[in-house]
Amino acid sequence: MALISALERTQPMLVPTANITLGEELDASKFTVKEVRLDDLSGAYVSSDHAFEPGTRAASLLREGELVPVHALTSTQDEGAKPVTIDLDHTLPEAVTPGSRVDIWSAKKAGTGNTFDVPELLLDSSEVSALRVSDASFSSGTKASIEVMVPEESLQDLLEALANESRLTVIHDTSSATS
């Protein structure tokens, strides 16, 4: 009887009530409690009694209804990456979704006109935290906006590319297993 009781023991764990994107600030209101049987794995997931400190953010995409690994929480103070939104003049592959990884290439404007230098890799395997596809009825030229978390050491290069009207191209990183 004790063995059956031990096998049926569940623990209250937190699960997101909706998808939570990379870098999104976290608090208890974004979660619900689910009773699950984890056996010896309970320390690897966020329990229902977890106290969210101010500045706690998602270190990866957290999917609705799935258990939250402890390593998927980070602190703003510990995180060296910042969210940056990039407006694109091209559409994105359907495989690019929040949680997937992309490479961002930059081609500097070459003088006047519509010519550009050879593209260079600007950001390698950046995780997508949000994505917005523009309505075709708008004439802004923007076809999509993508938000990625940019490491602090790459932030200046990206901001320079944006300020100097470099052509940015986002390519789905198919070597990543997260998408």
PDB file of C-alpha atoms in Angstrom:
ATOM      1  CA  MET A   1       0.000   0.000   0.000  1.00  0.00           C
ATOM      2  CA  ALA A   2       2.879   2.425   0.777  1.00  0.00           C
ATOM      3  CA  LEU A   3       4.383   1.714  -2.653  1.00  0.00           C
ATOM      4  CA  ILE A   4       1.117   2.554  -4.416  1.00  0.00           C
ATOM      5  CA  SER A   5       0.768   5.710  -2.331  1.00  0.00           C
ATOM      6  CA  ALA A   6       4.312   6.791  -3.252  1.00  0.00           C
ATOM      7  CA  LEU A   7       3.669   6.151  -6.946  1.00  0.00           C
ATOM      8  CA  GLU A   8       0.509   8.256  -6.877  1.00  0.00           C
ATOM      9  CA  ARG A   9       2.086  11.250  -5.076  1.00  0.00           C
ATOM     10  CA  THR A  10       1.876  14.480  -7.067  1.00  0.00           C
ATOM     11  CA  GLN A  11       3.388  17.892  -6.499  1.00  0.00           C
ATOM     12  CA  PRO A  12       2.004  21.343  -7.330  1.00  0.00           C
ATOM     13  CA  MET A  13       4.127  22.899 -10.106  1.00  0.00           C
ATOM     14  CA  LEU A  14       3.820  26.098 -12.143  1.00  0.00           C
ATOM     15  CA  VAL A  15       2.849  26.073 -15.825  1.00  0.00           C
ATOM     16  CA  PRO A  16       2.337  29.166 -18.023  1.00  0.00           C
ATOM     17  CA  THR A  17      -1.260  30.112 -18.860  1.00  0.00           C
ATOM     18  CA  ALA A  18      -0.025  31.340 -22.292  1.00  0.00           C
ATOM     19  CA  ASN A  19       3.254  31.228 -24.218  1.00  0.00           C
ATOM     20  CA  ILE A  20       5.915  33.428 -22.604  1.00  0.00           C
ATOM     21  CA  THR A  21       8.597  34.834 -24.872  1.00  0.00           C
ATOM     22  CA  LEU A  22      12.317  35.051 -24.260  1.00  0.00           C
ATOM     23  CA  GLY A  23      13.121  38.049 -22.080  1.00  0.00           C
ATOM     24  CA  GLU A  24       9.554  38.583 -20.888  1.00  0.00           C
ATOM     25  CA  GLU A  25       9.302  39.677 -17.264  1.00  0.00           C
ATOM     26  CA  LEU A  26       7.744  37.029 -15.031  1.00  0.00           C
ATOM     27  CA  ASP A  27       5.406  37.113 -12.062  1.00  0.00           C
ATOM     28  CA  ALA A  28       2.955  34.659 -10.532  1.00  0.00           C
ATOM     29  CA  SER A  29       0.007  36.033 -12.545  1.00  0.00           C
ATOM     30  CA  LYS A  30       1.355  34.406 -15.734  1.00  0.00           C
ATOM     31  CA  PHE A  31       1.154  30.891 -14.278  1.00  0.00           C
ATOM     32  CA  THR A  32      -1.318  28.380 -12.965  1.00  0.00           C
ATOM     33  CA  VAL A  33      -0.710  25.389 -10.723  1.00  0.00           C
ATOM     34  CA  LYS A  34      -0.772  21.861 -12.086  1.00  0.00           C
ATOM     35  CA  GLU A  35      -0.467  18.696 -10.020  1.00  0.00           C
ATOM     36  CA  VAL A  36       2.143  16.414 -11.579  1.00  0.00           C
ATOM     37  CA  ARG A  37       4.135  13.331 -10.646  1.00  0.00           C
ATOM     38  CA  LEU A  38       7.839  14.099 -10.996  1.00  0.00           C
ATOM     39  CA  ASP A  39       9.470  11.589  -8.658  1.00  0.00           C
ATOM     40  CA  ASP A  40      13.140  12.620  -8.293  1.00  0.00           C
ATOM     41  CA  LEU A  41      12.935  15.432 -10.880  1.00  0.00           C
ATOM     42  CA  SER A  42      10.961  17.931  -8.800  1.00  0.00           C
ATOM     43  CA  GLY A  43      14.038  20.132  -8.163  1.00  0.00           C
ATOM     44  CA  ALA A  44      14.519  20.647 -11.902  1.00  0.00           C
ATOM     45  CA  TYR A  45      11.178  22.461 -12.321  1.00  0.00           C
ATOM     46  CA  VAL A  46       9.580  25.565 -10.789  1.00  0.00           C
ATOM     47  CA  SER A  47       7.238  24.621  -7.950  1.00  0.00           C
ATOM     48  CA  SER A  48       4.025  26.411  -7.015  1.00  0.00           C
ATOM     49  CA  ASP A  49       5.643  28.044  -3.978  1.00  0.00           C
ATOM     50  CA  HIS A  50       8.291  29.826  -6.085  1.00  0.00           C
ATOM     51  CA  ALA A  51       8.651  33.528  -5.222  1.00  0.00           C
ATOM     52  CA  PHE A  52       9.419  35.627  -8.307  1.00  0.00           C
ATOM     53  CA  GLU A  53      11.963  38.338  -7.514  1.00  0.00           C
ATOM     54  CA  PRO A  54      11.574  41.676  -9.343  1.00  0.00           C
ATOM     55  CA  GLY A  55      13.452  41.511 -12.639  1.00  0.00           C
ATOM     56  CA  THR A  56      12.973  37.770 -13.149  1.00  0.00           C
ATOM     57  CA  ARG A  57      12.702  37.041 -16.883  1.00  0.00           C
ATOM     58  CA  ALA A  58      12.265  34.053 -19.174  1.00  0.00           C
ATOM     59  CA  ALA A  59      15.649  32.781 -20.407  1.00  0.00           C
ATOM     60  CA  SER A  60      13.905  30.882 -23.215  1.00  0.00           C
ATOM     61  CA  LEU A  61      10.462  30.414 -24.711  1.00  0.00           C
ATOM     62  CA  LEU A  62       8.060  28.967 -22.112  1.00  0.00           C
ATOM     63  CA  ARG A  63       5.155  27.150 -23.742  1.00  0.00           C
ATOM     64  CA  GLU A  64       1.607  27.266 -22.438  1.00  0.00           C
ATOM     65  CA  GLY A  65       0.755  24.315 -20.194  1.00  0.00           C
ATOM     66  CA  GLU A  66       4.327  22.924 -20.009  1.00  0.00           C
ATOM     67  CA  LEU A  67       6.432  22.618 -16.881  1.00  0.00           C
ATOM     68  CA  VAL A  68       9.009  25.387 -16.393  1.00  0.00           C
ATOM     69  CA  PRO A  69      12.614  24.239 -15.962  1.00  0.00           C
ATOM     70  CA  VAL A  70      14.471  26.124 -13.216  1.00  0.00           C
ATOM     71  CA  HIS A  71      17.215  27.026 -15.728  1.00  0.00           C
ATOM     72  CA  ALA A  72      14.579  28.856 -17.854  1.00  0.00           C
ATOM     73  CA  LEU A  73      14.441  31.705 -15.307  1.00  0.00           C
ATOM     74  CA  THR A  74      17.000  34.490 -15.261  1.00  0.00           C
ATOM     75  CA  SER A  75      17.459  37.807 -13.528  1.00  0.00           C
ATOM     76  CA  THR A  76      17.682  41.127 -15.343  1.00  0.00           C
ATOM     77  CA  GLN A  77      20.798  41.866 -13.329  1.00  0.00           C
ATOM     78  CA  ASP A  78      22.440  38.630 -14.512  1.00  0.00           C
ATOM     79  CA  GLU A  79      21.252  38.872 -18.093  1.00  0.00           C
ATOM     80  CA  GLY A  80      23.590  40.745 -20.418  1.00  0.00           C
ATOM     81  CA  ALA A  81      21.143  40.648 -23.349  1.00  0.00           C
ATOM     82  CA  LYS A  82      18.628  43.320 -24.257  1.00  0.00           C
ATOM     83  CA  PRO A  83      15.525  43.004 -26.454  1.00  0.00           C
ATOM     84  CA  VAL A  84      15.840  44.796 -29.808  1.00  0.00           C
ATOM     85  CA  THR A  85      13.125  45.051 -32.447  1.00  0.00           C
ATOM     86  CA  ILE A  86      14.256  44.993 -36.061  1.00  0.00           C
ATOM     87  CA  ASP A  87      11.959  46.100 -38.896  1.00  0.00           C
ATOM     88  CA  LEU A  88      12.559  44.055 -42.039  1.00  0.00           C
ATOM     89  CA  ASP A  89      11.814  44.730 -45.693  1.00  0.00           C
ATOM     90  CA  HIS A  90      11.506  41.022 -46.424  1.00  0.00           C
ATOM     91  CA  THR A  91       9.178  38.284 -45.243  1.00  0.00           C
ATOM     92  CA  LEU A  92      10.368  35.579 -42.904  1.00  0.00           C
ATOM     93  CA  PRO A  93      10.198  31.819 -43.359  1.00  0.00           C
ATOM     94  CA  GLU A  94       7.217  30.240 -41.593  1.00  0.00           C
ATOM     95  CA  ALA A  95       9.670  28.278 -39.427  1.00  0.00           C
ATOM     96  CA  VAL A  96      10.769  31.509 -37.728  1.00  0.00           C
ATOM     97  CA  THR A  97       8.593  31.727 -34.616  1.00  0.00           C
ATOM     98  CA  PRO A  98       9.140  32.859 -31.018  1.00  0.00           C
ATOM     99  CA  GLY A  99      11.662  30.465 -29.533  1.00  0.00           C
ATOM    100  CA  SER A 100      13.398  29.658 -32.824  1.00  0.00           C
ATOM    101  CA  ARG A 101      16.908  30.846 -33.601  1.00  0.00           C
ATOM    102  CA  VAL A 102      18.029  33.109 -36.418  1.00  0.00           C
ATOM    103  CA  ASP A 103      21.227  34.490 -37.906  1.00  0.00           C
ATOM    104  CA  ILE A 104      21.204  38.203 -38.720  1.00  0.00           C
ATOM    105  CA  TRP A 105      23.347  39.446 -41.589  1.00  0.00           C
ATOM    106  CA  SER A 106      24.148  43.084 -42.310  1.00  0.00           C
ATOM    107  CA  ALA A 107      25.138  44.733 -45.596  1.00  0.00           C
ATOM    108  CA  LYS A 108      26.341  48.333 -45.252  1.00  0.00           C
ATOM    109  CA  LYS A 109      25.059  50.936 -47.665  1.00  0.00           C
ATOM    110  CA  ALA A 110      27.682  51.539 -50.395  1.00  0.00           C
ATOM    111  CA  GLY A 111      27.619  55.236 -51.204  1.00  0.00           C
ATOM    112  CA  THR A 112      24.457  56.760 -52.601  1.00  0.00           C
ATOM    113  CA  GLY A 113      21.712  54.883 -54.337  1.00  0.00           C
ATOM    114  CA  ASN A 114      20.497  51.396 -53.672  1.00  0.00           C
ATOM    115  CA  THR A 115      23.773  49.446 -53.558  1.00  0.00           C
ATOM    116  CA  PHE A 116      25.187  47.579 -50.605  1.00  0.00           C
ATOM    117  CA  ASP A 117      28.480  45.991 -49.589  1.00  0.00           C
ATOM    118  CA  VAL A 118      28.947  42.250 -49.139  1.00  0.00           C
ATOM    119  CA  PRO A 119      26.834  41.025 -46.176  1.00  0.00           C
ATOM    120  CA  GLU A 120      28.563  40.122 -42.920  1.00  0.00           C
ATOM    121  CA  LEU A 121      27.270  37.977 -40.079  1.00  0.00           C
ATOM    122  CA  LEU A 122      26.140  40.354 -37.327  1.00  0.00           C
ATOM    123  CA  LEU A 123      24.375  38.029 -34.846  1.00  0.00           C
ATOM    124  CA  ASP A 124      24.745  34.261 -34.749  1.00  0.00           C
ATOM    125  CA  SER A 125      21.962  31.971 -33.501  1.00  0.00           C
ATOM    126  CA  SER A 126      19.908  34.610 -31.683  1.00  0.00           C
ATOM    127  CA  GLU A 127      16.682  33.439 -30.096  1.00  0.00           C
ATOM    128  CA  VAL A 128      13.521  35.122 -31.362  1.00  0.00           C
ATOM    129  CA  SER A 129      11.479  36.572 -28.508  1.00  0.00           C
ATOM    130  CA  ALA A 130       8.617  38.089 -30.549  1.00  0.00           C
ATOM    131  CA  LEU A 131       7.480  38.407 -34.131  1.00  0.00           C
ATOM    132  CA  ARG A 132       5.007  40.715 -35.850  1.00  0.00           C
ATOM    133  CA  VAL A 133       4.006  40.414 -39.491  1.00  0.00           C
ATOM    134  CA  SER A 134       2.836  43.651 -41.126  1.00  0.00           C
ATOM    135  CA  ASP A 135      -0.545  44.000 -42.772  1.00  0.00           C
ATOM    136  CA  ALA A 136      -0.132  44.239 -46.569  1.00  0.00           C
ATOM    137  CA  SER A 137      -2.429  47.271 -46.638  1.00  0.00           C
ATOM    138  CA  PHE A 138       0.216  49.449 -44.985  1.00  0.00           C
ATOM    139  CA  SER A 139       2.696  51.110 -47.314  1.00  0.00           C
ATOM    140  CA  SER A 140       5.567  51.513 -44.835  1.00  0.00           C
ATOM    141  CA  GLY A 141       7.767  48.997 -46.661  1.00  0.00           C
ATOM    142  CA  THR A 142       8.127  46.950 -43.470  1.00  0.00           C
ATOM    143  CA  LYS A 143       7.005  43.364 -44.014  1.00  0.00           C
ATOM    144  CA  ALA A 144       7.888  41.989 -40.578  1.00  0.00           C
ATOM    145  CA  SER A 145       9.301  43.032 -37.233  1.00  0.00           C
ATOM    146  CA  ILE A 146      11.344  40.594 -35.236  1.00  0.00           C
ATOM    147  CA  GLU A 147      12.482  40.970 -31.648  1.00  0.00           C
ATOM    148  CA  VAL A 148      15.661  39.230 -30.576  1.00  0.00           C
ATOM    149  CA  MET A 149      17.658  39.306 -27.371  1.00  0.00           C
ATOM    150  CA  VAL A 150      21.004  40.863 -28.260  1.00  0.00           C
ATOM    151  CA  PRO A 151      24.089  40.207 -26.123  1.00  0.00           C
ATOM    152  CA  GLU A 152      25.547  43.426 -24.751  1.00  0.00           C
ATOM    153  CA  GLU A 153      28.818  42.921 -26.667  1.00  0.00           C
ATOM    154  CA  SER A 154      26.870  42.864 -29.997  1.00  0.00           C
ATOM    155  CA  LEU A 155      24.457  45.688 -29.189  1.00  0.00           C
ATOM    156  CA  GLN A 156      26.623  48.526 -30.527  1.00  0.00           C
ATOM    157  CA  ASP A 157      27.191  46.782 -33.885  1.00  0.00           C
ATOM    158  CA  LEU A 158      23.462  46.163 -34.338  1.00  0.00           C
ATOM    159  CA  LEU A 159      22.487  49.703 -33.372  1.00  0.00           C
ATOM    160  CA  GLU A 160      25.127  51.069 -35.762  1.00  0.00           C
ATOM    161  CA  ALA A 161      23.732  48.925 -38.590  1.00  0.00           C
ATOM    162  CA  LEU A 162      20.206  50.174 -37.855  1.00  0.00           C
ATOM    163  CA  ALA A 163      21.266  53.827 -37.613  1.00  0.00           C
ATOM    164  CA  ASN A 164      23.254  53.700 -40.864  1.00  0.00           C
ATOM    165  CA  GLU A 165      20.462  52.077 -42.889  1.00  0.00           C
ATOM    166  CA  SER A 166      22.313  48.829 -43.463  1.00  0.00           C
ATOM    167  CA  ARG A 167      20.241  46.127 -45.109  1.00  0.00           C
ATOM    168  CA  LEU A 168      19.511  43.464 -42.478  1.00  0.00           C
ATOM    169  CA  THR A 169      18.599  39.939 -43.500  1.00  0.00           C
ATOM    170  CA  VAL A 170      17.246  37.351 -41.052  1.00  0.00           C
ATOM    171  CA  ILE A 171      17.904  33.693 -41.830  1.00  0.00           C
ATOM    172  CA  HIS A 172      16.404  30.777 -39.915  1.00  0.00           C
ATOM    173  CA  ASP A 173      19.128  28.875 -38.065  1.00  0.00           C
ATOM    174  CA  THR A 174      18.243  25.268 -38.937  1.00  0.00           C
ATOM    175  CA  SER A 175      21.137  23.895 -36.867  1.00  0.00           C
ATOM    176  CA  SER A 176      19.210  24.797 -33.700  1.00  0.00           C
ATOM    177  CA  ALA A 177      17.050  22.142 -32.073  1.00  0.00           C
ATOM    178  CA  THR A 178      14.777  24.660 -30.267  1.00  0.00           C
ATOM    179  CA  SER A 179      12.537  25.478 -33.215  1.00  0.00           C
TER     180      SER A 179
END
